[in-house]
PDB file of C-alpha atoms in Angstrom:
ATOM      1  CA  MET A 557       1.112  32.789 -11.646  1.00  0.00           C
ATOM      2  CA  LEU A 558       3.067  31.506  -8.651  1.00  0.00           C
ATOM      3  CA  ALA A 559       0.067  29.893  -7.171  1.00  0.00           C
ATOM      4  CA  ALA A 560      -0.482  27.915 -10.276  1.00  0.00           C
ATOM      5  CA  LEU A 561       3.217  26.728 -10.302  1.00  0.00           C
ATOM      6  CA  LEU A 562       2.604  25.536  -6.886  1.00  0.00           C
ATOM      7  CA  PHE A 563       0.292  23.201  -8.209  1.00  0.00           C
ATOM      8  CA  VAL A 564       1.886  22.553 -11.494  1.00  0.00           C
ATOM      9  CA  ILE A 565       5.440  21.471 -10.409  1.00  0.00           C
ATOM     10  CA  PRO A 566       4.514  18.719  -8.140  1.00  0.00           C
ATOM     11  CA  ALA A 567       2.015  17.372 -10.662  1.00  0.00           C
ATOM     12  CA  MET A 568       4.870  17.417 -13.215  1.00  0.00           C
ATOM     13  CA  PHE A 569       7.100  15.517 -10.758  1.00  0.00           C
ATOM     14  CA  PHE A 570       4.328  12.858 -10.179  1.00  0.00           C
ATOM     15  CA  LEU A 571       3.693  12.505 -13.873  1.00  0.00           C
ATOM     16  CA  VAL A 572       7.446  12.166 -14.637  1.00  0.00           C
ATOM     17  CA  GLY A 573       7.856   9.669 -11.687  1.00  0.00           C
ATOM     18  CA  MET A 574       4.964   7.509 -13.205  1.00  0.00           C
ATOM     19  CA  VAL A 575       6.376   7.377 -16.719  1.00  0.00           C
ATOM     20  CA  ARG A 576      10.123   6.655 -15.390  1.00  0.00           C
ATOM     21  CA  ASP A 577       9.113   4.179 -12.748  1.00  0.00           C
ATOM     22  CA  ARG A 578       5.656   3.383 -11.171  1.00  0.00           C
ATOM     23  CA  ARG A 579       7.291   1.821  -8.138  1.00  0.00           C
ATOM     24  CA  ARG A 580       8.778   4.934  -6.869  1.00  0.00           C
ATOM     25  CA  LEU A 581       7.620   5.835  -3.289  1.00  0.00           C
ATOM     26  CA  SER A 582       8.056   9.441  -4.046  1.00  0.00           C
ATOM     27  CA  ASN A 583       5.179   9.229  -6.674  1.00  0.00           C
ATOM     28  CA  ALA A 584       2.903   8.896  -3.600  1.00  0.00           C
ATOM     29  CA  VAL A 585       4.307  11.934  -2.003  1.00  0.00           C
ATOM     30  CA  TRP A 586       4.053  14.002  -5.167  1.00  0.00           C
ATOM     31  CA  LEU A 587       0.584  12.790  -5.545  1.00  0.00           C
ATOM     32  CA  GLY A 588      -0.446  13.850  -2.113  1.00  0.00           C
ATOM     33  CA  ILE A 589       1.375  17.259  -2.494  1.00  0.00           C
ATOM     34  CA  THR A 590      -0.368  17.779  -5.937  1.00  0.00           C
ATOM     35  CA  LEU A 591      -3.811  17.167  -4.284  1.00  0.00           C
ATOM     36  CA  VAL A 592      -3.207  19.559  -1.267  1.00  0.00           C
ATOM     37  CA  MET A 593      -1.998  22.278  -3.553  1.00  0.00           C
ATOM     38  CA  LEU A 594      -5.065  21.843  -5.585  1.00  0.00           C
ATOM     39  CA  LEU A 595      -7.529  21.974  -2.799  1.00  0.00           C
ATOM     40  CA  LEU A 596      -5.641  25.167  -1.432  1.00  0.00           C
ATOM     41  CA  LEU A 597      -5.778  26.659  -4.914  1.00  0.00           C
ATOM     42  CA  LEU A 598      -9.498  25.842  -5.237  1.00  0.00           C
ATOM     43  CA  ALA A 599     -10.234  27.340  -1.775  1.00  0.00           C
ATOM     44  CA  ARG A 600      -8.468  30.714  -2.869  1.00  0.00           C
ATOM     45  CA  ALA A 601     -10.441  30.834  -5.902  1.00  0.00           C
ATOM     46  CA  GLY A 602     -13.653  29.974  -4.224  1.00  0.00           C
ATOM     47  CA  ARG A 603     -13.595  32.833  -1.965  1.00  0.00           C
ATOM     48  CA  ASP A 604     -16.204  34.952  -3.893  1.00  0.00           C
ATOM     49  CA  ASN A 605     -17.223  32.023  -6.287  1.00  0.00           C
ATOM     50  CA  PRO A 606     -20.253  29.950  -4.742  1.00  0.00           C
ATOM     51  CA  VAL A 607     -19.832  27.480  -7.772  1.00  0.00           C
ATOM     52  CA  ILE A 608     -16.571  26.432  -6.134  1.00  0.00           C
ATOM     53  CA  SER A 609     -17.005  27.170  -2.585  1.00  0.00           C
ATOM     54  CA  LEU A 610     -20.067  25.404  -2.018  1.00  0.00           C
ATOM     55  CA  PRO A 611     -18.711  21.871  -3.220  1.00  0.00           C
ATOM     56  CA  LEU A 612     -15.491  22.676  -1.289  1.00  0.00           C
ATOM     57  CA  LEU A 613     -17.511  23.305   1.801  1.00  0.00           C
ATOM     58  CA  LEU A 614     -19.571  20.295   1.477  1.00  0.00           C
ATOM     59  CA  ALA A 615     -16.419  18.210   0.747  1.00  0.00           C
ATOM     60  CA  PHE A 616     -14.980  19.745   4.035  1.00  0.00           C
ATOM     61  CA  VAL A 617     -17.992  18.835   5.976  1.00  0.00           C
ATOM     62  CA  LEU A 618     -17.999  15.250   4.977  1.00  0.00           C
ATOM     63  CA  ALA A 619     -13.977  15.004   5.497  1.00  0.00           C
ATOM     64  CA  LEU A 620     -14.480  16.454   9.076  1.00  0.00           C
ATOM     65  CA  LEU A 621     -17.552  13.928   9.584  1.00  0.00           C
ATOM     66  CA  GLY A 622     -15.159  11.138   8.454  1.00  0.00           C
ATOM     67  CA  LEU A 623     -12.304  12.153  10.538  1.00  0.00           C
ATOM     68  CA  LEU A 624     -14.597  11.944  13.732  1.00  0.00           C
ATOM     69  CA  LEU A 625     -16.010   8.671  12.677  1.00  0.00           C
ATOM     70  CA  LEU A 626     -12.611   7.094  11.771  1.00  0.00           C
ATOM     71  CA  PRO A 627     -11.701   6.094  15.364  1.00  0.00           C
ATOM     72  CA  LEU A 628     -14.849   4.322  15.970  1.00  0.00           C
ATOM     73  CA  ALA A 629     -14.581   2.528  12.677  1.00  0.00           C
ATOM     74  CA  LEU A 630     -10.769   1.509  13.485  1.00  0.00           C
ATOM     75  CA  LEU A 631     -12.055   0.248  16.826  1.00  0.00           C
ATOM     76  CA  ALA A 632     -14.865  -1.936  15.325  1.00  0.00           C
ATOM     77  CA  ASN A 633     -12.396  -3.289  12.696  1.00  0.00           C
ATOM     78  CA  GLY A 634     -10.068  -3.991  15.615  1.00  0.00           C
ATOM     79  CA  LEU A 635     -12.494  -5.980  17.441  1.00  0.00           C
ATOM     80  CA  VAL A 636     -13.544  -8.030  14.292  1.00  0.00           C
ATOM     81  CA  MET A 637      -9.720  -8.815  13.630  1.00  0.00           C
ATOM     82  CA  VAL A 638      -9.191 -10.004  17.213  1.00  0.00           C
ATOM     83  CA  ARG A 639     -12.361 -12.232  17.180  1.00  0.00           C
ATOM     84  CA  ARG A 640     -11.693 -13.711  13.645  1.00  0.00           C
ATOM     85  CA  GLU A 641      -7.721 -13.708  13.305  1.00  0.00           C
ATOM     86  CA  GLY A 642      -6.511 -13.736  17.108  1.00  0.00           C
ATOM     87  CA  ARG A 643      -4.699 -11.421  19.406  1.00  0.00           C
ATOM     88  CA  SER A 644      -1.432 -10.858  17.484  1.00  0.00           C
ATOM     89  CA  LEU A 645       0.226  -7.386  17.483  1.00  0.00           C
ATOM     90  CA  GLY A 646      -0.651  -7.232  13.807  1.00  0.00           C
ATOM     91  CA  ASN A 647      -4.082  -7.861  14.260  1.00  0.00           C
ATOM     92  CA  LEU A 648      -4.420  -5.337  17.087  1.00  0.00           C
ATOM     93  CA  LEU A 649      -3.092  -2.280  14.811  1.00  0.00           C
ATOM     94  CA  SER A 650      -6.359  -1.064  13.917  1.00  0.00           C
ATOM     95  CA  LEU A 651      -7.675  -1.157  17.346  1.00  0.00           C
ATOM     96  CA  LEU A 652      -4.690   0.526  18.827  1.00  0.00           C
ATOM     97  CA  ALA A 653      -4.762   3.173  15.990  1.00  0.00           C
ATOM     98  CA  GLY A 654      -8.481   3.947  16.849  1.00  0.00           C
ATOM     99  CA  LEU A 655      -7.435   4.264  20.630  1.00  0.00           C
ATOM    100  CA  ALA A 656      -4.696   6.603  19.805  1.00  0.00           C
ATOM    101  CA  LEU A 657      -6.938   8.689  17.603  1.00  0.00           C
ATOM    102  CA  ILE A 658      -9.278   9.233  20.350  1.00  0.00           C
ATOM    103  CA  GLY A 659      -6.802  10.043  22.787  1.00  0.00           C
ATOM    104  CA  GLU A 660      -4.962  12.522  20.355  1.00  0.00           C
ATOM    105  CA  MET A 661      -8.478  14.162  19.762  1.00  0.00           C
ATOM    106  CA  ALA A 662      -9.270  14.325  23.648  1.00  0.00           C
ATOM    107  CA  TYR A 663      -5.926  15.710  24.297  1.00  0.00           C
ATOM    108  CA  PHE A 664      -6.181  18.496  21.696  1.00  0.00           C
ATOM    109  CA  ALA A 665      -9.804  19.439  22.750  1.00  0.00           C
ATOM    110  CA  TRP A 666      -8.504  19.713  26.280  1.00  0.00           C
ATOM    111  CA  GLY A 667      -5.108  21.333  25.844  1.00  0.00           C
ATOM    112  CA  ILE A 668      -5.993  23.951  23.309  1.00  0.00           C
ATOM    113  CA  GLY A 669      -8.073  25.704  25.956  1.00  0.00           C
ATOM    114  CA  GLN A 670      -5.185  25.671  28.724  1.00  0.00           C
ATOM    115  CA  ALA A 671      -3.403  28.717  29.946  1.00  0.00           C
ATOM    116  CA  ASN A 672      -0.270  26.940  30.131  1.00  0.00           C
ATOM    117  CA  ASP A 673       1.783  27.563  27.044  1.00  0.00           C
ATOM    118  CA  TRP A 674       3.604  24.079  27.212  1.00  0.00           C
ATOM    119  CA  VAL A 675       0.476  22.100  27.430  1.00  0.00           C
ATOM    120  CA  ARG A 676      -1.307  24.064  24.639  1.00  0.00           C
ATOM    121  CA  GLY A 677       1.940  23.817  22.596  1.00  0.00           C
ATOM    122  CA  SER A 678       2.065  20.243  22.911  1.00  0.00           C
ATOM    123  CA  ALA A 679      -1.602  19.774  21.929  1.00  0.00           C
ATOM    124  CA  ILE A 680      -0.910  21.806  18.828  1.00  0.00           C
ATOM    125  CA  GLY A 681       2.321  19.877  17.939  1.00  0.00           C
ATOM    126  CA  LEU A 682       0.494  16.591  18.443  1.00  0.00           C
ATOM    127  CA  PHE A 683      -2.230  17.680  16.196  1.00  0.00           C
ATOM    128  CA  LEU A 684       0.356  18.861  13.516  1.00  0.00           C
ATOM    129  CA  VAL A 685       2.122  15.351  13.659  1.00  0.00           C
ATOM    130  CA  SER A 686      -1.043  13.553  13.533  1.00  0.00           C
ATOM    131  CA  ALA A 687      -2.166  15.671  10.307  1.00  0.00           C
ATOM    132  CA  TYR A 688       1.204  15.040   8.690  1.00  0.00           C
ATOM    133  CA  ILE A 689       0.904  11.335   9.388  1.00  0.00           C
ATOM    134  CA  ALA A 690      -2.505  11.419   7.920  1.00  0.00           C
ATOM    135  CA  PHE A 691      -1.293  12.940   4.830  1.00  0.00           C
ATOM    136  CA  LEU A 692       1.159  10.527   4.112  1.00  0.00           C
ATOM    137  CA  PHE A 693      -1.249   7.604   4.857  1.00  0.00           C
ATOM    138  CA  VAL A 694      -3.789   9.155   2.612  1.00  0.00           C
ATOM    139  CA  SER A 695      -1.243   9.686  -0.107  1.00  0.00           C
ATOM    140  CA  LEU A 696       0.185   6.103   0.133  1.00  0.00           C
ATOM    141  CA  LEU A 697      -3.386   4.718   0.084  1.00  0.00           C
ATOM    142  CA  LEU A 698      -4.634   6.706  -3.024  1.00  0.00           C
ATOM    143  CA  TYR A 699      -1.237   5.768  -4.865  1.00  0.00           C
ATOM    144  CA  SER A 700      -1.409   2.169  -4.016  1.00  0.00           C
ATOM    145  CA  VAL A 701      -4.809   2.141  -5.585  1.00  0.00           C
ATOM    146  CA  ILE A 702      -3.341   3.781  -8.713  1.00  0.00           C
ATOM    147  CA  TYR A 703      -0.530   1.449  -8.883  1.00  0.00           C
ATOM    148  CA  GLY A 704      -2.921  -1.487  -8.474  1.00  0.00           C
ATOM    149  CA  ARG A 705      -5.118  -0.470 -11.349  1.00  0.00           C
ATOM    150  CA  THR A 706      -2.443   0.426 -13.884  1.00  0.00           C
ATOM    151  CA  GLY A 707       0.163  -1.439 -15.712  1.00  0.00           C
ATOM    152  CA  ARG A 708       0.144  -4.785 -17.846  1.00  0.00           C
ATOM    153  CA  ARG A 709      -2.178  -7.436 -17.250  1.00  0.00           C
ATOM    154  CA  SER A 710      -0.732 -10.089 -19.588  1.00  0.00           C
ATOM    155  CA  GLY A 711       2.138 -11.089 -21.495  1.00  0.00           C
ATOM    156  CA  PHE A 712       4.355 -12.462 -18.826  1.00  0.00           C
ATOM    157  CA  ASP A 713       7.083 -15.260 -19.007  1.00  0.00           C
ATOM    158  CA  GLY A 714       7.060 -15.619 -15.399  1.00  0.00           C
ATOM    159  CA  ILE A 715       4.526 -15.326 -12.523  1.00  0.00           C
ATOM    160  CA  VAL A 716       5.727 -15.428  -9.104  1.00  0.00           C
ATOM    161  CA  VAL A 717       3.202 -16.067  -6.307  1.00  0.00           C
ATOM    162  CA  LEU A 718       4.324 -14.666  -2.790  1.00  0.00           C
ATOM    163  CA  GLY A 719       3.731 -17.051   0.103  1.00  0.00           C
ATOM    164  CA  ALA A 720       1.716 -16.631   3.266  1.00  0.00           C
ATOM    165  CA  GLY A 721       1.128 -18.561   6.298  1.00  0.00           C
ATOM    166  CA  LEU A 722      -0.320 -21.992   6.221  1.00  0.00           C
ATOM    167  CA  LEU A 723      -3.063 -23.691   8.337  1.00  0.00           C
ATOM    168  CA  GLY A 724      -0.811 -26.645   8.882  1.00  0.00           C
ATOM    169  CA  SER A 725      -0.531 -27.996   5.472  1.00  0.00           C
ATOM    170  CA  ARG A 726      -3.621 -26.272   4.064  1.00  0.00           C
ATOM    171  CA  VAL A 727      -3.885 -23.341   2.006  1.00  0.00           C
ATOM    172  CA  PRO A 728      -5.914 -20.479   3.830  1.00  0.00           C
ATOM    173  CA  PRO A 729      -8.252 -18.019   1.923  1.00  0.00           C
ATOM    174  CA  LEU A 730      -5.885 -15.393   1.937  1.00  0.00           C
ATOM    175  CA  LEU A 731      -3.094 -17.363   0.258  1.00  0.00           C
ATOM    176  CA  ALA A 732      -5.727 -18.941  -2.002  1.00  0.00           C
ATOM    177  CA  SER A 733      -6.800 -15.506  -3.348  1.00  0.00           C
ATOM    178  CA  ARG A 734      -3.084 -15.072  -4.501  1.00  0.00           C
ATOM    179  CA  LEU A 735      -2.962 -18.446  -6.124  1.00  0.00           C
ATOM    180  CA  ASP A 736      -6.532 -17.892  -8.025  1.00  0.00           C
ATOM    181  CA  ARG A 737      -5.254 -14.560  -9.124  1.00  0.00           C
ATOM    182  CA  ALA A 738      -2.068 -16.080 -10.712  1.00  0.00           C
ATOM    183  CA  LEU A 739      -4.132 -18.830 -12.196  1.00  0.00           C
ATOM    184  CA  ARG A 740      -6.038 -16.403 -14.124  1.00  0.00           C
ATOM    185  CA  LEU A 741      -3.026 -14.677 -15.277  1.00  0.00           C
ATOM    186  CA  TYR A 742      -1.457 -17.886 -16.193  1.00  0.00           C
ATOM    187  CA  ARG A 743      -4.621 -19.117 -18.220  1.00  0.00           C
ATOM    188  CA  ARG A 744      -4.953 -15.745 -20.055  1.00  0.00           C
ATOM    189  CA  ASP A 745      -1.497 -16.046 -21.386  1.00  0.00           C
ATOM    190  CA  ARG A 746      -1.884 -19.705 -22.248  1.00  0.00           C
ATOM    191  CA  GLU A 747      -4.943 -18.736 -24.279  1.00  0.00           C
ATOM    192  CA  ALA A 748      -2.629 -16.058 -26.225  1.00  0.00           C
ATOM    193  CA  GLY A 749      -0.075 -18.894 -27.137  1.00  0.00           C
ATOM    194  CA  ARG A 750       2.368 -17.922 -24.337  1.00  0.00           C
ATOM    195  CA  THR A 751       3.996 -20.356 -22.076  1.00  0.00           C
ATOM    196  CA  PRO A 752       4.431 -18.726 -18.815  1.00  0.00           C
ATOM    197  CA  VAL A 753       6.095 -20.461 -15.502  1.00  0.00           C
ATOM    198  CA  ILE A 754       4.447 -19.985 -12.187  1.00  0.00           C
ATOM    199  CA  VAL A 755       7.076 -19.798  -9.534  1.00  0.00           C
ATOM    200  CA  VAL A 756       5.604 -20.630  -5.999  1.00  0.00           C
ATOM    201  CA  SER A 757       7.729 -18.912  -3.319  1.00  0.00           C
ATOM    202  CA  GLY A 758       7.664 -19.539   0.457  1.00  0.00           C
ATOM    203  CA  GLY A 759       9.658 -21.465   3.197  1.00  0.00           C
ATOM    204  CA  GLN A 760       8.327 -23.549   6.064  1.00  0.00           C
ATOM    205  CA  GLY A 761       7.412 -21.683   9.150  1.00  0.00           C
ATOM    206  CA  GLU A 762       7.412 -23.314  12.763  1.00  0.00           C
ATOM    207  CA  ASP A 763       3.838 -24.056  13.017  1.00  0.00           C
ATOM    208  CA  GLU A 764       3.609 -25.415   9.393  1.00  0.00           C
ATOM    209  CA  HIS A 765       3.606 -28.989   8.305  1.00  0.00           C
ATOM    210  CA  VAL A 766       5.113 -28.456   4.978  1.00  0.00           C
ATOM    211  CA  SER A 767       6.700 -25.569   3.096  1.00  0.00           C
ATOM    212  CA  GLU A 768       4.450 -22.802   1.809  1.00  0.00           C
ATOM    213  CA  ALA A 769       5.714 -23.588  -1.664  1.00  0.00           C
ATOM    214  CA  TYR A 770       4.927 -27.116  -1.750  1.00  0.00           C
ATOM    215  CA  ALA A 771       1.359 -26.469  -0.397  1.00  0.00           C
ATOM    216  CA  MET A 772       0.927 -23.782  -3.169  1.00  0.00           C
ATOM    217  CA  ARG A 773       2.118 -26.149  -5.777  1.00  0.00           C
ATOM    218  CA  GLU A 774      -0.294 -28.895  -4.917  1.00  0.00           C
ATOM    219  CA  TYR A 775      -3.283 -26.363  -4.940  1.00  0.00           C
ATOM    220  CA  LEU A 776      -2.183 -25.381  -8.495  1.00  0.00           C
ATOM    221  CA  LEU A 777      -1.623 -28.883  -9.613  1.00  0.00           C
ATOM    222  CA  GLU A 778      -5.207 -29.900  -8.443  1.00  0.00           C
ATOM    223  CA  ARG A 779      -6.479 -27.001 -10.599  1.00  0.00           C
ATOM    224  CA  GLY A 780      -5.105 -28.382 -13.707  1.00  0.00           C
ATOM    225  CA  VAL A 781      -1.613 -26.512 -14.044  1.00  0.00           C
ATOM    226  CA  PRO A 782       0.845 -28.927 -15.682  1.00  0.00           C
ATOM    227  CA  ASP A 783       3.729 -29.974 -13.308  1.00  0.00           C
ATOM    228  CA  ALA A 784       6.226 -28.637 -15.678  1.00  0.00           C
ATOM    229  CA  ASP A 785       4.818 -25.151 -15.418  1.00  0.00           C
ATOM    230  CA  VAL A 786       5.105 -24.965 -11.593  1.00  0.00           C
ATOM    231  CA  VAL A 787       8.537 -24.130 -10.120  1.00  0.00           C
ATOM    232  CA  MET A 788       8.973 -24.244  -6.228  1.00  0.00           C
ATOM    233  CA  GLU A 789      11.138 -21.855  -4.354  1.00  0.00           C
ATOM    234  CA  ASP A 790      10.956 -23.174  -0.868  1.00  0.00           C
ATOM    235  CA  GLN A 791      13.711 -21.178   1.114  1.00  0.00           C
ATOM    236  CA  ALA A 792      12.435 -17.465   1.220  1.00  0.00           C
ATOM    237  CA  THR A 793      11.025 -16.231   4.630  1.00  0.00           C
ATOM    238  CA  THR A 794      10.696 -12.498   3.705  1.00  0.00           C
ATOM    239  CA  THR A 795       9.232 -10.550   0.876  1.00  0.00           C
ATOM    240  CA  GLU A 796      12.613  -9.430  -0.244  1.00  0.00           C
ATOM    241  CA  GLU A 797      13.915 -13.267  -0.338  1.00  0.00           C
ATOM    242  CA  ASN A 798      10.627 -14.205  -2.104  1.00  0.00           C
ATOM    243  CA  LEU A 799      11.502 -11.679  -4.866  1.00  0.00           C
ATOM    244  CA  ARG A 800      15.137 -12.174  -5.111  1.00  0.00           C
ATOM    245  CA  TYR A 801      15.234 -16.206  -5.003  1.00  0.00           C
ATOM    246  CA  SER A 802      12.379 -16.373  -7.490  1.00  0.00           C
ATOM    247  CA  ARG A 803      14.118 -14.138  -9.919  1.00  0.00           C
ATOM    248  CA  GLU A 804      17.102 -15.965  -9.713  1.00  0.00           C
ATOM    249  CA  LEU A 805      15.618 -19.289  -9.913  1.00  0.00           C
ATOM    250  CA  LEU A 806      13.750 -17.906 -13.131  1.00  0.00           C
ATOM    251  CA  ALA A 807      16.982 -16.615 -14.681  1.00  0.00           C
ATOM    252  CA  GLY A 808      18.661 -20.007 -13.918  1.00  0.00           C
ATOM    253  CA  ARG A 809      15.966 -21.586 -16.102  1.00  0.00           C
ATOM    254  CA  GLY A 810      16.669 -19.160 -18.921  1.00  0.00           C
ATOM    255  CA  HIS A 811      13.372 -17.072 -18.328  1.00  0.00           C
ATOM    256  CA  THR A 812      14.592 -13.512 -18.572  1.00  0.00           C
ATOM    257  CA  GLY A 813      11.367 -12.006 -20.069  1.00  0.00           C
ATOM    258  CA  ARG A 814       8.766  -9.964 -18.329  1.00  0.00           C
ATOM    259  CA  VAL A 815       7.898 -11.292 -14.677  1.00  0.00           C
ATOM    260  CA  VAL A 816       4.935 -10.502 -12.570  1.00  0.00           C
ATOM    261  CA  ALA A 817       4.692 -10.770  -8.751  1.00  0.00           C
ATOM    262  CA  VAL A 818       1.331 -11.730  -7.301  1.00  0.00           C
ATOM    263  CA  THR A 819       0.325 -10.923  -3.743  1.00  0.00           C
ATOM    264  CA  ASN A 820      -2.744  -9.481  -1.846  1.00  0.00           C
ATOM    265  CA  ASN A 821      -4.035  -5.825  -2.895  1.00  0.00           C
ATOM    266  CA  TYR A 822      -2.784  -4.289   0.560  1.00  0.00           C
ATOM    267  CA  HIS A 823       0.717  -5.675  -0.048  1.00  0.00           C
ATOM    268  CA  VAL A 824       1.237  -4.559  -3.744  1.00  0.00           C
ATOM    269  CA  PHE A 825       2.900  -1.196  -3.305  1.00  0.00           C
ATOM    270  CA  ARG A 826       5.282  -2.309  -0.686  1.00  0.00           C
ATOM    271  CA  THR A 827       6.301  -5.204  -2.781  1.00  0.00           C
ATOM    272  CA  ALA A 828       6.789  -2.825  -5.773  1.00  0.00           C
ATOM    273  CA  VAL A 829       8.973  -0.665  -3.900  1.00  0.00           C
ATOM    274  CA  LEU A 830      10.996  -3.609  -2.519  1.00  0.00           C
ATOM    275  CA  SER A 831      11.515  -5.114  -5.846  1.00  0.00           C
ATOM    276  CA  ARG A 832      12.790  -1.526  -7.258  1.00  0.00           C
ATOM    277  CA  LYS A 833      15.229  -1.347  -4.231  1.00  0.00           C
ATOM    278  CA  GLN A 834      16.607  -4.970  -5.320  1.00  0.00           C
ATOM    279  CA  GLY A 835      16.959  -3.724  -8.879  1.00  0.00           C
ATOM    280  CA  LEU A 836      14.633  -6.275 -10.043  1.00  0.00           C
ATOM    281  CA  ARG A 837      12.350  -5.424 -13.164  1.00  0.00           C
ATOM    282  CA  LEU A 838       9.044  -6.822 -12.352  1.00  0.00           C
ATOM    283  CA  GLN A 839       5.464  -5.697 -11.895  1.00  0.00           C
ATOM    284  CA  VAL A 840       3.210  -6.463  -9.027  1.00  0.00           C
ATOM    285  CA  ILE A 841      -0.534  -7.523  -9.150  1.00  0.00           C
ATOM    286  CA  GLY A 842      -2.787  -7.539  -6.192  1.00  0.00           C
ATOM    287  CA  ALA A 843      -5.485 -10.491  -5.431  1.00  0.00           C
ATOM    288  CA  PRO A 844      -8.864  -9.558  -3.321  1.00  0.00           C
ATOM    289  CA  THR A 845      -8.560  -9.539   0.457  1.00  0.00           C
ATOM    290  CA  ALA A 846     -11.475  -9.855   2.962  1.00  0.00           C
ATOM    291  CA  TRP A 847     -12.597  -6.483   3.755  1.00  0.00           C
ATOM    292  CA  TYR A 848     -11.977  -6.770   7.477  1.00  0.00           C
ATOM    293  CA  PHE A 849      -8.504  -7.701   6.970  1.00  0.00           C
ATOM    294  CA  VAL A 850      -7.424  -4.662   4.791  1.00  0.00           C
ATOM    295  CA  PRO A 851      -7.277  -1.820   7.509  1.00  0.00           C
ATOM    296  CA  SER A 852      -4.907  -3.599   9.961  1.00  0.00           C
ATOM    297  CA  ALA A 853      -2.879  -4.888   6.883  1.00  0.00           C
ATOM    298  CA  PHE A 854      -2.520  -1.682   5.398  1.00  0.00           C
ATOM    299  CA  LEU A 855      -1.450  -0.036   8.548  1.00  0.00           C
ATOM    300  CA  ARG A 856       1.121  -2.595   8.836  1.00  0.00           C
ATOM    301  CA  GLU A 857       2.239  -1.826   5.332  1.00  0.00           C
ATOM    302  CA  PHE A 858       2.356   2.057   6.101  1.00  0.00           C
ATOM    303  CA  VAL A 859       4.586   1.718   8.961  1.00  0.00           C
ATOM    304  CA  ALA A 860       6.789  -0.681   7.300  1.00  0.00           C
ATOM    305  CA  LEU A 861       7.257   1.896   4.466  1.00  0.00           C
ATOM    306  CA  LEU A 862       7.839   5.075   6.713  1.00  0.00           C
ATOM    307  CA  VAL A 863      10.442   2.965   8.905  1.00  0.00           C
ATOM    308  CA  ARG A 864      12.516   2.014   5.841  1.00  0.00           C
ATOM    309  CA  ASN A 865      12.129   5.349   3.921  1.00  0.00           C
ATOM    310  CA  PRO A 866      12.604   8.318   6.370  1.00  0.00           C
ATOM    311  CA  VAL A 867      14.331  10.586   3.783  1.00  0.00           C
ATOM    312  CA  VAL A 868      11.094  10.398   1.642  1.00  0.00           C
ATOM    313  CA  HIS A 869       8.692  11.243   4.256  1.00  0.00           C
ATOM    314  CA  GLY A 870      11.059  13.951   5.608  1.00  0.00           C
ATOM    315  CA  LEU A 871      11.121  15.674   2.126  1.00  0.00           C
ATOM    316  CA  ALA A 872       7.276  15.400   1.993  1.00  0.00           C
ATOM    317  CA  CYS A 873       7.127  17.476   5.200  1.00  0.00           C
ATOM    318  CA  VAL A 874       9.586  20.207   3.938  1.00  0.00           C
ATOM    319  CA  LEU A 875       7.717  20.609   0.743  1.00  0.00           C
ATOM    320  CA  LEU A 876       4.375  20.779   2.268  1.00  0.00           C
ATOM    321  CA  MET A 877       5.508  23.567   4.562  1.00  0.00           C
ATOM    322  CA  ALA A 878       7.128  25.398   1.799  1.00  0.00           C
ATOM    323  CA  GLY A 879       4.222  25.184  -0.362  1.00  0.00           C
ATOM    324  CA  GLY A 880       1.736  26.105   2.262  1.00  0.00           C
ATOM    325  CA  LEU A 881       3.662  29.159   3.365  1.00  0.00           C
ATOM    326  CA  ALA A 882       4.134  30.428  -0.369  1.00  0.00           C
ATOM    327  CA  LEU A 883       0.421  30.055  -0.884  1.00  0.00           C
ATOM    328  CA  THR A 884      -0.416  32.403   2.028  1.00  0.00           C
ATOM    329  CA  GLN A 885       1.784  35.045   0.335  1.00  0.00           C
ATOM    330  CA  VAL A 886      -0.109  34.677  -3.183  1.00  0.00           C
ATOM    331  CA  GLY A 887      -2.787  37.427  -3.317  1.00  0.00           C
TER     332      GLY A 887
END
């Protein structure tokens, strides 16, 4: 009975959180804890039941193989990012993560067999920290997918397109994917008899010839969107400002209905979390991103979420430890 409750309780918190507000960061944590408790319960139930134990064993072997190959995959992705996007710190994230994982694995393999208690303890501690970070990463990744695939897809009064860097005055593929996604939403609502307004949001960077908003507006006008349906917000320099300034601009024009923000898929959940923190009622929808760009981009999102929400991931650590200890006591 207690073992079942250890699964049911976090599952209920997850479901209630989804119903109340899908943008809660804690939803990702509850999802991760629910899945961990489910796996532990299945492992206990499969001790003498090959129908359960064999699939779990296969899943464990595949997960272990994936863990061993992950550093190599990150290294390969990092090299692709450097070759295609340049050597900025953001583009080096997957490469650095791959090197860090290889170093952690090597240190653990060496340190666990040492006679010195401090060395052995540090190897175990480093492994546990890495496992915990991996838990948070997988939880956020899974929930980001769930968030991105649920929710309303039409019936909006305002469509906010978040800016991204330009190539001089040209819209690059990353930003074009956001604009194309907004265009599909706009045309779908127009066909249904609605008259949504598209807000293009983004200021001008030091290496940009025009503001992001201006370039985005020109992109939409060239594709048949009437000038009256495109509103420029050309002051924002961060995602928070994109959301706040655009919502204020819409409200000033009398558009107080449903609003959707469009960004790339890796950026969806963090944008949703930021909108909730600002008290903005809007949904976020993602646009496709080049495959090689996603690992580094999502690593950036992950780090940003952890840095700005230490209480949530601290809570996850406590709950996981409590649940794991309780399960070991259940016969």
